[in-house]
Each structure stands twice: as C-alpha cells, then as structure tokens.
Backbone as a ProteinNet text record, in pm:
[ID]
protein_1_A
[PRIMARY]
MLTEGTEAPAFALPGYHDGETGEFALDDYVGNDVVVLAFYPMDFSPGCTEELCSLRDIDLLTLMDDVTILGISGDSVHSHRAFAEANALEFPLLTDSIGEVAAEYGVRHDELDGHLHVPKRALFVVDDRGRIAYAWSTDDPMTQPDLDAVRNAIDAIQDDRTAAERYGRGYQHYTYGRSEFENALGAYDRENWLDAVAAFEEAVAYFDSAGGAFDSARRFAETERVQDAATTARDASDDFRQAAAWFASAAEHRVEGKVGVADEYHEDAQRPHESARQVGELVEPDALVFD
[TERTIARY]
7086.1	7003.2	6983.7	6864.2	6841.6	6909.7	6964.3	7037.8	6955.9	7013	6943.6	6945.1	6826.3	6810.8	6729.8	6723.6	6644.3	6495.7	6413.2	6272.9	6230.3	6147.3	6103.2	6003.1	6027	5921.1	5794.9	5690.4	5553.3	5519.3	5420.5	5372	5238.2	5172.6	5040.2	5039.1	5030.5	5039	4922.4	4876.6	4783.3	4850.4	4765.5	4830.5	4714.5	4767.2	4683.2	4721.2	4609.7	4630.6	4505.8	4529.2	4423.1	4292.7	4304.4	4189.9	4128.7	4196.2	4137.9	4248.1	4198.9	4292.5	4253.7	4348.8	4310.2	4437.7	4428	4544.2	4596.6	4732.8	4796.5	4900.4	4886.7	4979.4	5063.6	5187.1	5285.6	5229.7	5164.3	5110.6	5002.1	4939.2	4836	4905	5029	5093.9	5191.3	5258.8	5352.7	5282.2	5336.2	5269.3	5187.9	5152.6	5090.4	5182.3	5263.7	5351	5487	5583	5712.5	5689.5	5740.7	5710.1	5835.9	5830.7	5947.7	5903.5	5978.1	5957.4	6050.4	5990.8	6067.8	6053.6	6148.9	6155.4	6206.2	6155.5	6207.7	6172.8	6253.1	6237.2	6103.9	6063.6	5945.4	5897.6	5766.4	5708.9	5757	5755.6	5796	5935.3	6025.3	6157.2	6215.6	6306.6	6346.7	6396.4	6488.7	6542.6	6435.4	6339.7	6233.4	6140.9	6111.2	6022.9	6088.7	6229.4	6301.9	6302.4	6320	6325.2	6191.1	6075.7	5947.7	5904.3	5933.9	5893.3	5978.4	6108	6189.8	6130.6	6083.1	6027.5	5900.8	5821.6	5703.6	5745	5844.8	5879.1	5950.9	6001.8	6066.5	5962.1	5836	5737.5	5727.9	5770.3	5769.2	5609.6	5534.1	5390.5	5324.3	5359.2	5288.8	5342.4	5471.3	5539	5541.3	5534.6	5535.4	5411.4	5323.6	5195.5	5211.7	5328.6	5345.8	5444.6	5449.1	5530.8	5446.1	5465.7	5392	5498.7	5482.9	5562.9	5490.7	5556.3	5490.4	5598.2	5552.9	5634.5	5607.7	5713.5	5696	5767.8	5705.2	5773.4	5698.2	5743.5	5682.9	5563.1	5531.9	5425.3	5289.6	5194.3	5050.3	4988.3	4872.8	4803.1	4761.6	4726.5	4684.2	4797.4	4923.8	5035.9	5073.8	5048.7	5062.3	4964.3	4844.4	4742.8	4789	4829.1	4871.9	4999.2	5095.2	5217.9	5194.3	5107.6	5065	5001.7	4902.2	4832.2	4921.5	5019.4	5100	5203.6	5235.2	5342.7	5286.7	5152.4	5089	5143.6	5162.7	5214.3	5096.1	5116.2	5007.2	5022.1	5120.2	5136.2	5104.7	5078.8	5042.5	5155.9	5125	5212.1	5166.3	5257	5230	5287.4	5223.9	5267.6	5327.8	5455.4	5540.1	5563.7	5464	5472	5579.3	5623.3	5726.6	5842.1	5843.2	5960.1	5971.7	5866.9	5878.8	5918.5	5851.4	5881.3	6018.6	6057.8	6191.8	6297.1	6275.3	6361.9	6379.4	6268.1	6276	6357.8	6360.1	6436.8	6575.8	6603.9	6734.3	6762.6	6665.5	6682.6	6608.7	6633.7	6576.2	6680.7	6660.1	6750.2	6705	6792	6754.9	6716.3	6777.8	6739.1	6790.2	6701.2	6742.2	6676.3	6768.4	6720.7	6616.8	6633.6	6536.6	6418.4	6408.6	6294.8	6352.9	6279	6311.4	6252.8	6333.7	6286.4	6219.4	6284	6224.3	6302.8	6238	6309.4	6423	6523.4	6631.7	6584.8	6664	6628.4	6677.2	6589.5	6623	6529.8	6573	6486.9	6515.2	6401.7	6407.9	6314.3	6368.3	6281.9	6249.7	6121.2	6070.6	6020.2	6066.1	6019	5883.9	5842.4	5705.8	5694.9	5811.8	5814.6	5837.6	5846	5861.5	6003.7	6098.9	6238.9	6292.8	6387.2	6452.2	6546.1	6518.7	6602.4	6702.2	6685	6772.2	6747.9	6862.7	6851.7	6956.2	6910.5	6997.4	6949.9	7043.5	7006.7	7120.7	7093.8	7191.4	7154.6	7264.2	7233.3	7217.8	7254.2	7242.4	7106	7012.2	6882.9	6883	6992.3	6997.9	7055.2	7111.8	7160.9	7046.1	7059	6957.1	6996.6	6895.3	6915.6	6959.7	7022.1	7049.4	6931.3	6846	6726.3	6748.9	6863.4	6904.8	6920.2	6980.8	7000.8	6866.1	6771.4	6639.1	6571	6577.7	6518.8	6593.3	6719.4	6797.5	6753.4	6734.3	6697.7	6556.2	6463	6337	6348.1	6417.9	6430.1	6497.6	6577.5	6653.8	6566.7	6443.9	6368.5	6306.8	6336.8	6284.2	6241.5	6125.3	6077.5	5960.2	5983.5	5885.4	5753.6	5752.1	5623.7	5547.3	5615	5538	5497.9	5585.7	5543.8	5420.8	5418.5	5298.7	5168.8	5190.5	5061.1	5013.1	5101.8	5071.9	5013.1	5082.4	5026	4883.3	4853.4	4718.2	4618.6	4657.5	4569.7	4537.9	4650.9	4635.4	4546.6	4566	4496.2	4342.2	4303.1	4164.2	4101.7	4170	4131	4116.6	4217.9	4223.4	4101.2	4071.1	3955.3	3823	3810.6	3691.1	3690.1	3799.8	3816.6	3779.7	3820.7	3791.7	3636	3574.8	3429.2	3359.1	3401.2	3328.5	3353.2	3475.3	3511.7	3421.3	3405.5	3313.6	3166.4	3122.7	2991.1	2978	3087.3	3080.2	3082.7	3157.3	3160.3	3011.5	2954.7	2816.9	2725.6	2728.4	2649.1	2680.2	2814.1	2863	2816.3	2813.4	2768.4	2614.4	2542.7	2393.2	2371.2	2467.8	2453.1	2383.2	2396.9	2359.5	2467.5	2488.6	2607.2	2636.5	2528	2548.3	2592.1	2525.1	2556.1	2709.7	2745.4	2875.5	2981	2954.2	3043.4	3064.7	2954.6	2960.6	3045.8	3016.1	3095.9	3239.9	3273.6	3409.8	3480.8	3422.9	3487.4	3510.9	3412.9	3441.5	3561	3560.2	3675	3808.1	3810.4	3933.3	3979.3	3892.1	3924.9	3981.8	3924	3976.6	4121.4	4133.9	4266.2	4373.8	4330.3	4430.5	4477.9	4379.7	4419	4510.7	4474.5	4547.9	4686	4703	4834.4	4925.3	4869.9	4961.1	5001.7	4921.2	4957.3	5053.4	5035.9	5128.9	5268.7	5274.8	5390.7	5465.2	5383.6	5448.7	5505.1	5432	5483.4	5607.3	5620.7	5739.2	5860	5829.6	5942.7	5990.6	5908.2	5945	5994	5977.6	6012.8	6161.4	6196.1	6333.3	6385.3	6289.3	6324.8	6266.3	6331.9	6285.3	6145.6	6110.8	5987.9	5872.8	5885.7	5780.7	5782.1	5897.2	5910.5	5847.2	5874.8	5813.8	5659.8	5616	5460.7	5402.2	5463.7	5410.9	5424.7	5532	5549.6	5442.9	5422.9	5320.7	5181.1	5153.9	5026.4	5008.4	5109.6	5106.7	5081.2	5151.4	5135.6	4996.1	4940.9	4800.7	4705.7	4726.3	4633.7	4634.9	4755.4	4774.7	4686.9	4710.3	4646.3	4493.5	4443.1	4293.3	4252.6	4320.9	4282.4	4275.1	4376.4	4375.9	4264.3	4237.4	4130.7	3996.6	3974.9	3853.5	3824.4	3935.1	3923.8	3892.4	3947.3	3915.9	3780.2	3734.1	3599	3499.8	3532.2	3440.1	3423.7	3539.3	3531.5	3455.9	3468.3	3397.7	3248.3	3205.7	3060.4	3011.4	3085.3	3047.2	3023	3110.3	3098.7	2986.1	2942.7	2828.1	2702.9	2695.6	2585.3	2567.3	2678.5	2680.1	2662.7	2654.8	2632.4	2754.9	2875.6	3009	3067.9	3004.8	3032.6	3177	3221	3356.7	3474	3450.8	3547.7	3530.2	3405.7	3377.8	3447.8	3446.5	3513.5	3663.4	3718.8	3863	3905.7	3818.4	3851.4	3830.6	3723.4	3700.5	3828.8	3866.9	3988.5	4107.6	4128.9	4248	4236.2	4118.5	4096.1	4129.5	4135.1	4149.3	4291.8	4391.3	4525.6	4549.8	4531.1	4550	4466.4	4341.9	4243.1	4302.1	4346.2	4402.6	4532.1	4618.5	4734.5	4716.4	4611.1	4575.8	4523.8	4436.3	4372.5	4482	4591.6	4693.8	4766.5	4762.4	4833.6	4768.3	4640.4	4573.5	4544.7	4541.7	4515.6	4643	4626.9	4753.5	4780.8	4905.9	4946	4853	4812.8	4719.5	4812.2	4757.6	4842.1	4894	4815.6	4859.6	4984.2	5014.3	5121.2	5254.9	5232.9	5351.3	5390.3	5303.5	5327.9	5447	5537.4	5653.9	5650.7	5707.1	5718.9	5826.4
12668.8	12770.2	12883.8	12925.8	13032.1	13161.2	13239.2	13356.8	13479.4	13594.2	13719.9	13771.3	13827.2	13883.8	13794.3	13667.9	13567.8	13567.1	13530.6	13529.6	13413.9	13452.5	13356.5	13252.1	13126.9	13024.5	13043.2	13045.3	13057.5	12918.8	12921.6	12790.8	12821.6	12707.5	12721.2	12593.3	12613.2	12511.4	12513.5	12396.7	12404.9	12459.8	12521.9	12577.6	12619.4	12671.8	12722.6	12862	12937.1	13076	13122.8	13176.9	13244.6	13159.6	13030	12952	12882.3	12917.4	12859	12785.6	12674.6	12603.9	12643.7	12633.5	12673.6	12663.8	12711.8	12711.6	12849.1	12858	12982.4	12990	13092.9	13104.2	13227.1	13213.4	13313.5	13439.8	13413.4	13516.5	13595.6	13552.5	13617.5	13738.3	13731.5	13837.6	13922.5	13858.5	13942.3	14047	14163.1	14279.8	14364.4	14299	14375.1	14399.3	14292.8	14304.1	14252.8	14289.1	14216	14083.6	13977.5	13845.8	13790.7	13752.8	13677.2	13527.5	13442.3	13296.1	13237.9	13175.2	13119.3	12962.6	12897.1	12752.7	12696.8	12587.5	12523.1	12374.1	12287.9	12143.1	12087.6	12125	12068.3	12143.3	12132.6	12198	12129	12214.9	12170.5	12126.7	12127.1	12104.2	12223.9	12222.4	12337.8	12449.2	12415.5	12523.7	12584.3	12513	12567.1	12655.2	12617.2	12700.8	12834.2	12831.8	12953.8	13045.1	12991.1	13068.6	13134	13063.2	13120.2	13222.6	13198.7	13295.4	13413.9	13405	13524.7	13604.4	13540.4	13612.6	13689.5	13628.1	13693.2	13811.1	13793.9	13900.4	14017.3	14013.4	14128.6	14228.8	14199	14295.1	14327.4	14247.5	14291.4	14300.2	14215.3	14220.1	14350.7	14378.7	14487.8	14626.1	14638.7	14765	14799.8	14698.4	14726.4	14661	14741.3	14688.6	14618.8	14645.9	14591.6	14469.8	14395.8	14271.9	14156.3	14045	13920.8	13816.7	13732	13623.3	13497.4	13404.1	13269.8	13164.5	13088	12974.9	12850.1	12779.4	12655.9	12545.9	12438	12316	12191.9	12069.9	11952.5	11897.7	11967.9	11908.9	11937.3	11865.4	11877.5	11999.2	12040.6	12156.7	12137.5	12013	11992.8	12016.6	11979.3	12002.9	12159.1	12227.3	12370.7	12433.4	12387.8	12455.8	12448	12328.1	12309.2	12400.5	12408.7	12472.9	12625.4	12674.4	12821.6	12860.6	12771.7	12809.6	12803.9	12710.5	12695.6	12800.2	12858.4	12970.5	13107.4	13121.9	13254.2	13307.6	13231.1	13268.6	13327	13453.7	13520.4	13519.1	13445.4	13438.8	13297.2	13279.5	13146.9	13043.7	12924.7	12817.2	12716.2	12698.7	12621.9	12480.4	12383.1	12248.7	12205.3	12186.3	12146	11995.3	11906.5	11774.3	11686.4	11704.9	11618.1	11705.5	11829.4	11917	11970.7	11972.7	12015.4	12162.4	12244.2	12392.4	12416.8	12345.3	12357.2	12330.8	12216.7	12180.6	12285.9	12347.9	12456.4	12571.1	12596.4	12713.6	12661.5	12532.4	12473.9	12459.9	12448.5	12434.5	12320	12195.8	12074.9	11976.4	11920.1	11810.8	11682.3	11604.7	11474.9	11386	11402.7	11327.2	11405.3	11416.3	11487.7	11404.1	11342.1	11262.1	11163.9	11098.3	10993.3	11047.2	11179.8	11238.9	11269	11228.6	11255	11377.2	11450	11560.4	11669.5	11705.1	11825.4	11948.5	12064	12191.5	12209.1	12275.3	12335.4	12455.6	12498	12635.9	12736.8	12819.8	12916	13031.2	13150.9	13263.4	13333.5	13368.9	13453.5	13571.1	13689.8	13802.9	13824.3	13830.5	13841.1	13986.6	14058.3	14196.4	14196.1	14322.4	14344	14293.1	14270.9	14216.9	14067.2	14005.7	13860	13828.1	13920.5	13886	13859.7	13770.4	13741.2	13851.6	13930.1	14036.5	13996.2	13889.7	13833.9	13685.7	13617.8	13462.7	13413.6	13326.9	13268.6	13127.8	13038.1	12898.1	12832.1	12726.9	12650.1	12510.3	12427.4	12279.9	12247.3	12326.9	12304.4	12354.9	12268.1	12317.7	12398.8	12394.8	12477.7	12624.3	12650	12780	12876.8	12993.6	13094.3	13201.9	13257.6	13351.2	13493.1	13571.5	13710.9	13797.6	13831.1	13898.1	14043.8	14101	14234.4	14237.2	14139.9	14132.9	14122.1	14060.3	14044.9	14192	14256	14394.3	14484.1	14471.7	14560.8	14540.1	14409	14379.1	14427.6	14425.3	14485.7	14629.7	14697.3	14836.9	14882.4	14804.9	14842.2	14824.6	14765.6	14746.5	14869.6	14925.4	15050.9	15036.1	15084.8	15065.9	15165.8	15263.6	15370.5	15317.4	15202	15141.8	15101	15024.4	14979.6	15101.2	15200.3	15315.6	15387.9	15394.4	15461.2	15372.4	15241.6	15164.5	15189.2	15199.2	15225.5	15363.8	15454.5	15592.1	15598.9	15519.6	15519.8	15466.1	15369.2	15324.6	15432	15500.1	15607.2	15720.6	15759	15860.4	15825.2	15699.7	15661.8	15686.9	15635	15654.9	15806.4	15879.1	16020.5	16089.8	16051.9	16111.9	16086.6	15954.1	15929.8	16008.5	16020.6	16098.5	16242.9	16303.6	16436.8	16458.2	16363.8	16367.4	16357.2	16261.6	16253.3	16376.1	16430.9	16553.3	16675.8	16683.4	16797.4	16778.2	16648.5	16616.3	16648.9	16621.5	16646.9	16791.5	16871.2	17016.9	17073.2	17024	17070.5	17043.8	16926	16895.2	16976	16996.5	17074.3	17221.4	17283.5	17417.2	17423.9	17316.6	17327	17283.6	17255.9	17222.2	17087.3	17003	16861.7	16782.1	16801.6	16758.6	16599.4	16523.6	16374	16329	16385.7	16354.2	16397.2	16509.5	16560.9	16463.7	16423.7	16329.2	16206.7	16143.6	16015.7	16039.5	16148.9	16173.4	16198.7	16282.2	16312.6	16187.5	16098.2	15972.5	15880.5	15880.9	15810.9	15867.4	15997.2	16062.3	16025.9	16026	15981.5	15841.4	15748.6	15614.1	15607.7	15688.3	15691.6	15762.5	15864.2	15933.6	15849.7	15763.5	15669.8	15575.7	15516.5	15423.7	15487.2	15610.8	15687.1	15704.6	15752.9	15782	15664.8	15541.4	15422	15391.8	15403.9	15376.5	15480.3	15614.5	15706	15678.4	15637.8	15601	15491.8	15389.2	15275.1	15326.3	15411.9	15460.3	15540.2	15616.9	15690.2	15598.7	15490.5	15395.9	15333.4	15299.4	15228.5	15320.9	15455.1	15541	15537.6	15528.2	15541.3	15685.4	15764.6	15901.2	16002.9	16116.9	16227.2	16269.7	16273.3	16316.9	16232.5	16106.7	16019.2	16032.8	16037.4	16047.8	16182.3	16278.7	16420.1	16420.6	16355.5	16357	16279.4	16162.4	16081.7	16148.4	16221.2	16291.9	16397.9	16475.9	16589.1	16528.9	16417.2	16352	16300.3	16235.9	16203.1	16308.4	16424.8	16531.7	16585	16603.8	16652.2	16558.4	16434.8	16333.7	16339.6	16358.9	16370.3	16490.1	16602.6	16725.2	16705.8	16654.4	16637.6	16539.1	16438.3	16342.8	16411.6	16496	16565.8	16667.4	16731.6	16831.2	16758.5	16648.3	16573.4	16521.5	16471.7	16422.3	16532.2	16653.1	16764	16822.6	16827.2	16882.9	16776.4	16652.5	16549.5	16570.3	16594.3	16619.2	16740.5	16847.8	16964.7	16946.5	16872.1	16836.3	16754.4	16657.4	16569.5	16659.7	16747.2	16836.4	16926.8	16968.5	17054.6	16977.7	16843.6	16761.2	16753.1	16751.9	16745.3	16875.1	16985.4	17117.1	17180	17118.6	17176.6	17269.5	17390.5	17481.8	17535.3	17561.7	17611.8	17513	17387.1	17277.3	17260.9	17267.7	17254.3	17371.1	17478.5	17598.8	17575.5	17516.2	17495.1	17392.4	17280.3	17183.4	17245.5	17327.2	17394.2	17482.4	17566.3	17638.9	17552.3	17442.3	17355.5	17300.4	17271.6	17214.3	17300.7	17430.6	17532.2	17520.9	17506.3	17504.1	17390.1	17259	17155.6	17149.9	17212	17220.4	17315.3	17431.4	17530	17480.8	17415.8	17353.2	17255.8	17163.3	17067.5	17134.8	17243.2	17309.4	17388.6	17430	17496.5	17405.4	17277	17188	17180.9	17198.8	17198.5	17059.2	17036	16903.7	16818.5	16694.6	16610.3	16566.9	16526.7	16473.4	16340.4	16335.3	16227.3	16098.3	15979.7	15860.5	15834.7	15867.3	15833.6	15915	16028.8	16107.5	16044.2	15941.7	15881.7	15744.1	15706.8	15573.7	15583.2	15490	15476.5	15343.5	15347.7	15224.7	15138.1
1162.7	1211.2	1102	1072.2	990	1040.1	939.6	986.5	966.6	1030.7	1026.2	884.6	849	708.8	618.5	661.2	582.2	616.4	517.4	536.8	635.9	739.1	830.3	775.1	773.4	717.5	783.4	697.6	749.6	809.9	904.7	969	1034.9	1058.5	1130.7	1219	1351.7	1440.5	1541.1	1595.5	1705.3	1830.1	1917.1	2035	2139.7	2247.2	2360	2400.7	2426	2478.2	2540.6	2663.4	2732.4	2742.3	2788.6	2808.7	2680.8	2564.1	2432.7	2353.4	2293.4	2200.2	2065.2	1968.5	1823.3	1736.1	1624.6	1531.6	1520.2	1526.8	1526.6	1414	1327.4	1209.5	1221.3	1179.2	1187.5	1105.5	994.2	907.5	972.4	1082.6	1155.5	1225.3	1256.4	1337.2	1251.6	1164.8	1084.8	1005.2	1002.9	936.7	1037.5	1152.5	1253.4	1378.8	1408.2	1532.2	1483.8	1563.7	1572.2	1649.2	1603	1655.3	1724.1	1841.9	1902.9	1901.8	1833.7	1836.5	1937.7	2046.5	2148.1	2143.6	2081.5	2069.8	2202.9	2250.3	2369.3	2365.9	2432.3	2419.2	2470	2589.6	2639.2	2767.8	2796	2919.6	3041.8	3146.6	3286.1	3311.9	3211.2	3241	3304.7	3405.9	3477.7	3391	3288.8	3203.6	3121.9	3067.4	2983.5	3071	3190.8	3270.9	3305.7	3338.1	3363.4	3235	3112.7	3000.9	2969.7	2973.4	2938.2	3043	3166.8	3267.1	3255.6	3219.4	3199.1	3081.1	2974.2	2863.2	2904.8	2994.3	3047	3126.6	3211.3	3307.5	3252.8	3136.4	3067.8	3024	3028.6	2997.1	2849.3	2763.4	2612.8	2578.9	2637.1	2597.5	2658.7	2783.7	2848.6	2821.7	2790.9	2768.2	2621	2529	2388.9	2316.5	2281.5	2230.2	2099.8	2022.7	1893	1894.6	1994.3	2001.3	2055.5	1980.1	2021.1	2037.7	2148.7	2174.1	2147.1	2069.6	2044.3	2103.1	2201.5	2246.9	2167.7	2134.3	2048.7	2100.2	2146.8	2175.9	2122	2150.5	2091.9	2177.4	2284.1	2378.1	2323.8	2375.7	2336.6	2383	2328	2373.2	2518.4	2555.5	2696.1	2795.6	2755.1	2835.8	2838.3	2724.9	2721.7	2815.2	2814.7	2902.5	3050.5	3091.6	3230.8	3259.1	3165.5	3184.4	3185.8	3098.1	3096.6	3232.5	3275.1	3392.3	3519.6	3522.1	3634.2	3650.3	3531.8	3531.2	3491.2	3485.2	3448.6	3322.7	3219.4	3090.9	3011.9	2955.1	2886.1	2737.5	2684.5	2542.4	2486	2357.9	2300.9	2304.4	2343.8	2336.3	2229.8	2122.7	2006.6	2009.6	1945.7	1940.3	1810	1809	1693.1	1720.1	1698.9	1759.1	1696.8	1575.2	1525.1	1483.1	1525.6	1497	1361.6	1280.1	1135.3	1143.5	1214.3	1218.2	1267.3	1375	1432	1329.5	1251.3	1148.2	1036.4	996.1	891.4	947.5	1078.3	1131.6	1173.9	1152.6	1174.6	1326.8	1410	1552.5	1612	1557.2	1603.9	1644	1767.8	1814	1749.3	1701.6	1655.1	1767.3	1887.3	2008.9	2117.5	2231.1	2348.3	2472	2542.4	2664.4	2632.6	2517	2477.8	2406.9	2380.3	2303.8	2164.6	2064.9	1929.6	1864.9	1785.4	1702.7	1783.5	1896.9	1974.1	1951.8	1965.6	1934.3	2029.8	1977.4	2064.8	2136	2235.8	2286.9	2190.7	2144.9	2031.2	2041.3	1992.5	1984.5	1849.9	1791.3	1663	1672.5	1632.5	1625.5	1485.5	1444.2	1311	1289.1	1198.6	1177.1	1106.1	1081.8	1020.4	876.2	811.6	673.6	667.9	778.2	788.7	778.4	806.5	794.7	936.2	948.4	1079.2	1111.8	1221.3	1263.9	1365.4	1428.4	1538.9	1543.7	1554.3	1568.3	1672.1	1756.6	1863.4	1889.8	1909	1948	2032.6	2102.1	2174.6	2180.4	2180.8	2198.3	2347.5	2441	2574.5	2629.4	2667.3	2710.8	2839.9	2910.5	3040.5	3018.1	2888.3	2871	2836.7	2903.9	2884.9	2779.8	2713.8	2611	2673.1	2589.8	2627.9	2596.9	2697.9	2673.5	2637.2	2680.8	2630.6	2487.1	2432.6	2285.2	2217.8	2274.7	2206.9	2211.8	2323.4	2330.9	2232.5	2227.6	2135.5	1986.6	1957.6	1822.1	1785.4	1883.1	1857.3	1840.9	1934.1	1921.6	1790.4	1730.4	1607.6	1483.1	1492.4	1382.5	1339.4	1226.6	1168.9	1029.5	997.2	859.4	835.5	740.8	727.8	672.3	598.9	557.2	679.4	771.3	894.4	979.6	987.9	1068	1006.4	874.1	806.9	832.8	839.4	868.5	1005.9	1100.8	1242.5	1258.4	1185.4	1188.5	1132.9	1033.4	977.5	1074.2	1155.9	1264.7	1363.4	1400.4	1497.7	1442	1309.9	1250	1250.2	1231.2	1235.7	1369	1474.7	1602.1	1644.8	1596.6	1624.4	1566.2	1440.3	1368.5	1448.1	1494	1572.8	1704.3	1757.9	1887.9	1867.5	1753.6	1728.1	1711.4	1645.2	1624.5	1753.5	1837	1972.4	2061.1	2048.6	2128.1	2081.2	1951	1906	1947.5	1947.5	1995	2145.2	2222.1	2356.7	2382.7	2313.3	2335.4	2303.4	2206.8	2182.4	2288.3	2351.6	2457.6	2590.2	2600.4	2712.5	2698.3	2580.7	2564.7	2586.6	2554.8	2583.5	2726.8	2807.4	2945.3	2968	2862.3	2876.9	2940.4	3062.9	3128.8	3119.2	3142.2	3134.2	2994.3	2900	2752.5	2727.3	2778.6	2761.9	2825.3	2946.7	3018.9	2935.8	2887.5	2809.9	2681.4	2612.6	2485.9	2510	2618.1	2644.5	2685.2	2762	2801.1	2685	2581.1	2462.8	2379.6	2380.6	2315.2	2376.7	2510.6	2578.2	2535.7	2525.7	2482	2337.4	2248.7	2113.1	2117	2186.7	2197	2261.2	2357.6	2410.9	2307.6	2225.1	2121.4	2019.5	1990.5	1883.8	1925.2	2058.5	2114.8	2115.4	2142.7	2140.1	1997.4	1897.2	1765.1	1712.9	1744.1	1697.5	1766.5	1892.5	1957.8	1891.3	1846.7	1773.2	1638.6	1568.9	1444.5	1465.3	1564.4	1595	1623.5	1691	1719.4	1589.4	1501.3	1375.6	1269.5	1273.2	1169.4	1142	1014.3	969.1	938.4	891.7	856.3	946	948.6	1043.9	998.2	872.3	833.2	889.1	888.5	945.1	1094.9	1153.6	1305.7	1351.5	1279.9	1309.4	1303.4	1194.3	1176.6	1296.2	1328.9	1438.5	1574.4	1595.8	1723.4	1736.4	1626.6	1630.5	1656.5	1589.4	1610.8	1751.5	1805.6	1939.7	2046.8	2018.1	2113.4	2102.6	1982.5	1960	2031.4	2006.7	2071.5	2225.8	2268.3	2427.2	2476.9	2400	2448	2432.9	2321.2	2316.4	2425.8	2452.9	2563.3	2694	2725.7	2855.8	2866	2753.1	2760.9	2768.9	2709.8	2719.3	2855.7	2917.4	3053.8	3149.6	3139.1	3231.7	3196.7	3073.6	3045.2	3103	3091.7	3151	3301.8	3371.2	3515.8	3540.7	3461.5	3481.6	3468.9	3377.4	3354.9	3472.9	3513.4	3632.5	3757.2	3776.5	3900.2	3890.8	3761.5	3752.4	3781.8	3739.9	3780.5	3931.3	3998.4	4144.3	4212.3	4135	4189.8	4244.9	4212.2	4261.1	4157.7	4150.5	4048.2	4052.1	4175.9	4189.1	4135.1	4174.4	4126.3	3975.9	3927.6	3783.1	3714.5	3760.5	3683.2	3680.9	3787	3790.9	3679.4	3667.6	3560.9	3425.2	3410.6	3293.2	3249.6	3335.4	3303.1	3269.5	3346.5	3320.4	3182.2	3139.6	3003.6	2887.4	2916.7	2803	2739.2	2826.1	2778.9	2680.8	2718.5	2618.9	2494.1	2522.3	2407.3	2306.1	2354	2256.8	2199.4	2265.4	2216.9	2107.4	2123.1	2025.7	1902.6	1916.3	1807.2	1719.7	1787.9	1705.5	1615.6	1645.5	1557.7	1416.1	1410.6	1284.8	1236.3	1110.9	1055	1062.6	1096.3	1091	952.7	928.9	802.2	774.4	654.8	621.1	599.4	632.8	618.3	482.6	379.9	241.2	209.8	270.8	244.8	303.2	384.8	443.3	385.8	289.5	224.7	124.8	138.8	47.1	-24.6	-148.1	-229	-172.5
[MASK]
+++++++++++++++++++++++++++++++++++++++++++++++++++++++++++++++++++++++++++++++++++++++++++++++++++++++++++++++++++++++++++++++++++++++++++++++++++++++++++++++++++++++++++++++++++++++++++++++++++++++++++++++++++++++++++++++++++++++++++++++++++++++++++++++++++++++++++++++++++++++++++++++++++

C-alpha cells in the first residue's frame, strides 16, 4: 500500500454520478478539492454497502465544500448506477475493471471469493498538491474504516498556496457582490424598489459564495497572516450579505406599502453595512501567493 507523503498516482476511469456516465480523472479534482478515494471490492456486498453509506452519512460532501469522495470498485458503470440509486449515494462511483488503479495504490486482491483482481477495502485522503495525506487498507472486506481518522486527516491539511487560491475565488465573488450592492443602493436611493430588490438578492448570492471560499481559505491557512486575511474577508462578506438581505426586505415592504416595517429593516441594515465599510479594501489575492 502507498504510504502517506507519497504522490497519488493519476488515473482516469469510467464511472457513474448523478444520473450520468462518463470518465472521471483524479486530476479533475486535485488542486480544487481534497479527495477521498474509497476503494471497495464490489457493489451490493453487505460490507461494501455499509462502508459507502457511512461515507455518505458523515456529511463530508455537505459540510465541507472542498472535499470530494470517489468510490472505486471493479463493477461496471451499470452496476454502479443501480448501487448508487439503491443507496442514495451522491458521489461518483468509478470502475477499475481489472484492478489496475488498485494495484498502483497497492490495494488489490489477487483473488477474493472467486473474483480476480478486485480492490481491497481502502481509503486514501489526497491533498491539494496530489500527495497522500492519509492511507488505510484491510484484507478483510468486512472491516470498516475509522472515519474519525479520515476527518482528522482532512482537517490537518494546511497549505498557504491552497488557501491563497481559495481566497482568490472568494475575492472574485466578493468583488462582484460589492458591485451589485452598489448598484442596488443606487436603485434604492432612487426609490426603484423592484430593481433594488433584484440587485440586492444578486449581491446576497455573490456574498454567500465568497463567504464559503473565505471559510475554506481560513481552514487551509498555515500562517496567521493568511488566516487573518481570510477571517477579515469572511466577516466583511457576512456583513455585506446581511446588509443586502435587510435592504432587500426593506425595499420589498415599501413596494407593499408597509412603510413602518420597511423602516425597521432599513435601520437594521445600517449596522452591518457600516461594519463592512469600516473594513476597507481586502488584501488582494496576489499578496497571499507564496513560492
């Protein structure tokens, strides 16, 4: 089995995900997400079903936007489709039909219950630079992985280069959000309430995306400098988002003639708006890039 700290071998395999079949390459995810590779012998065996559903249920996909799970077995994409649909699996299932990828990772059974060259039960966490941050395998297909160890390995991945990349994505969304926010304020001041509502809601969406990216940057940051920049950016994004949401509500209530309620939302929006403005300009992404 490949050990922690070594480079994860690249691969491209056919697979199934979300109603579609296609080719899935590790390189498509490395650099954007932390990747959890979940090797398992075959679909629909009791142990494999328990492992994949446990991976789904720990909410790595829903709670951490920067983690991708790839399940890999020797079964066909048609079997994967049925398996995913039967178990409500939301991550890609890939077909390593003769176990070539499993062999590269050192986790292939020569024979298991009459089946040749099928993957062992194994988990690898691959970081944003394509290195193996965590490795586990077992010869017993009924043994379950330690999912707390997987979570800990993901949480331990820190890399200022990766953090800067994620900060850059947040910065772009934040910039778009600021532009929409200023457009919305202009419409609001002109009492073009419907235009203001639409622009403020657009700003909310941008600030939502920015906040998630800044949060991710903060998690990956190695140094206090990068962590502080991401934290400040996240706080400013949250304040602008809240102000935009309350200004939108104020405009909606003015359309409905509910002036008193509109005034309350308007006053509520002042505090986060002022707090965000006091932050000033965020640190530019280029200032966080390290060799």
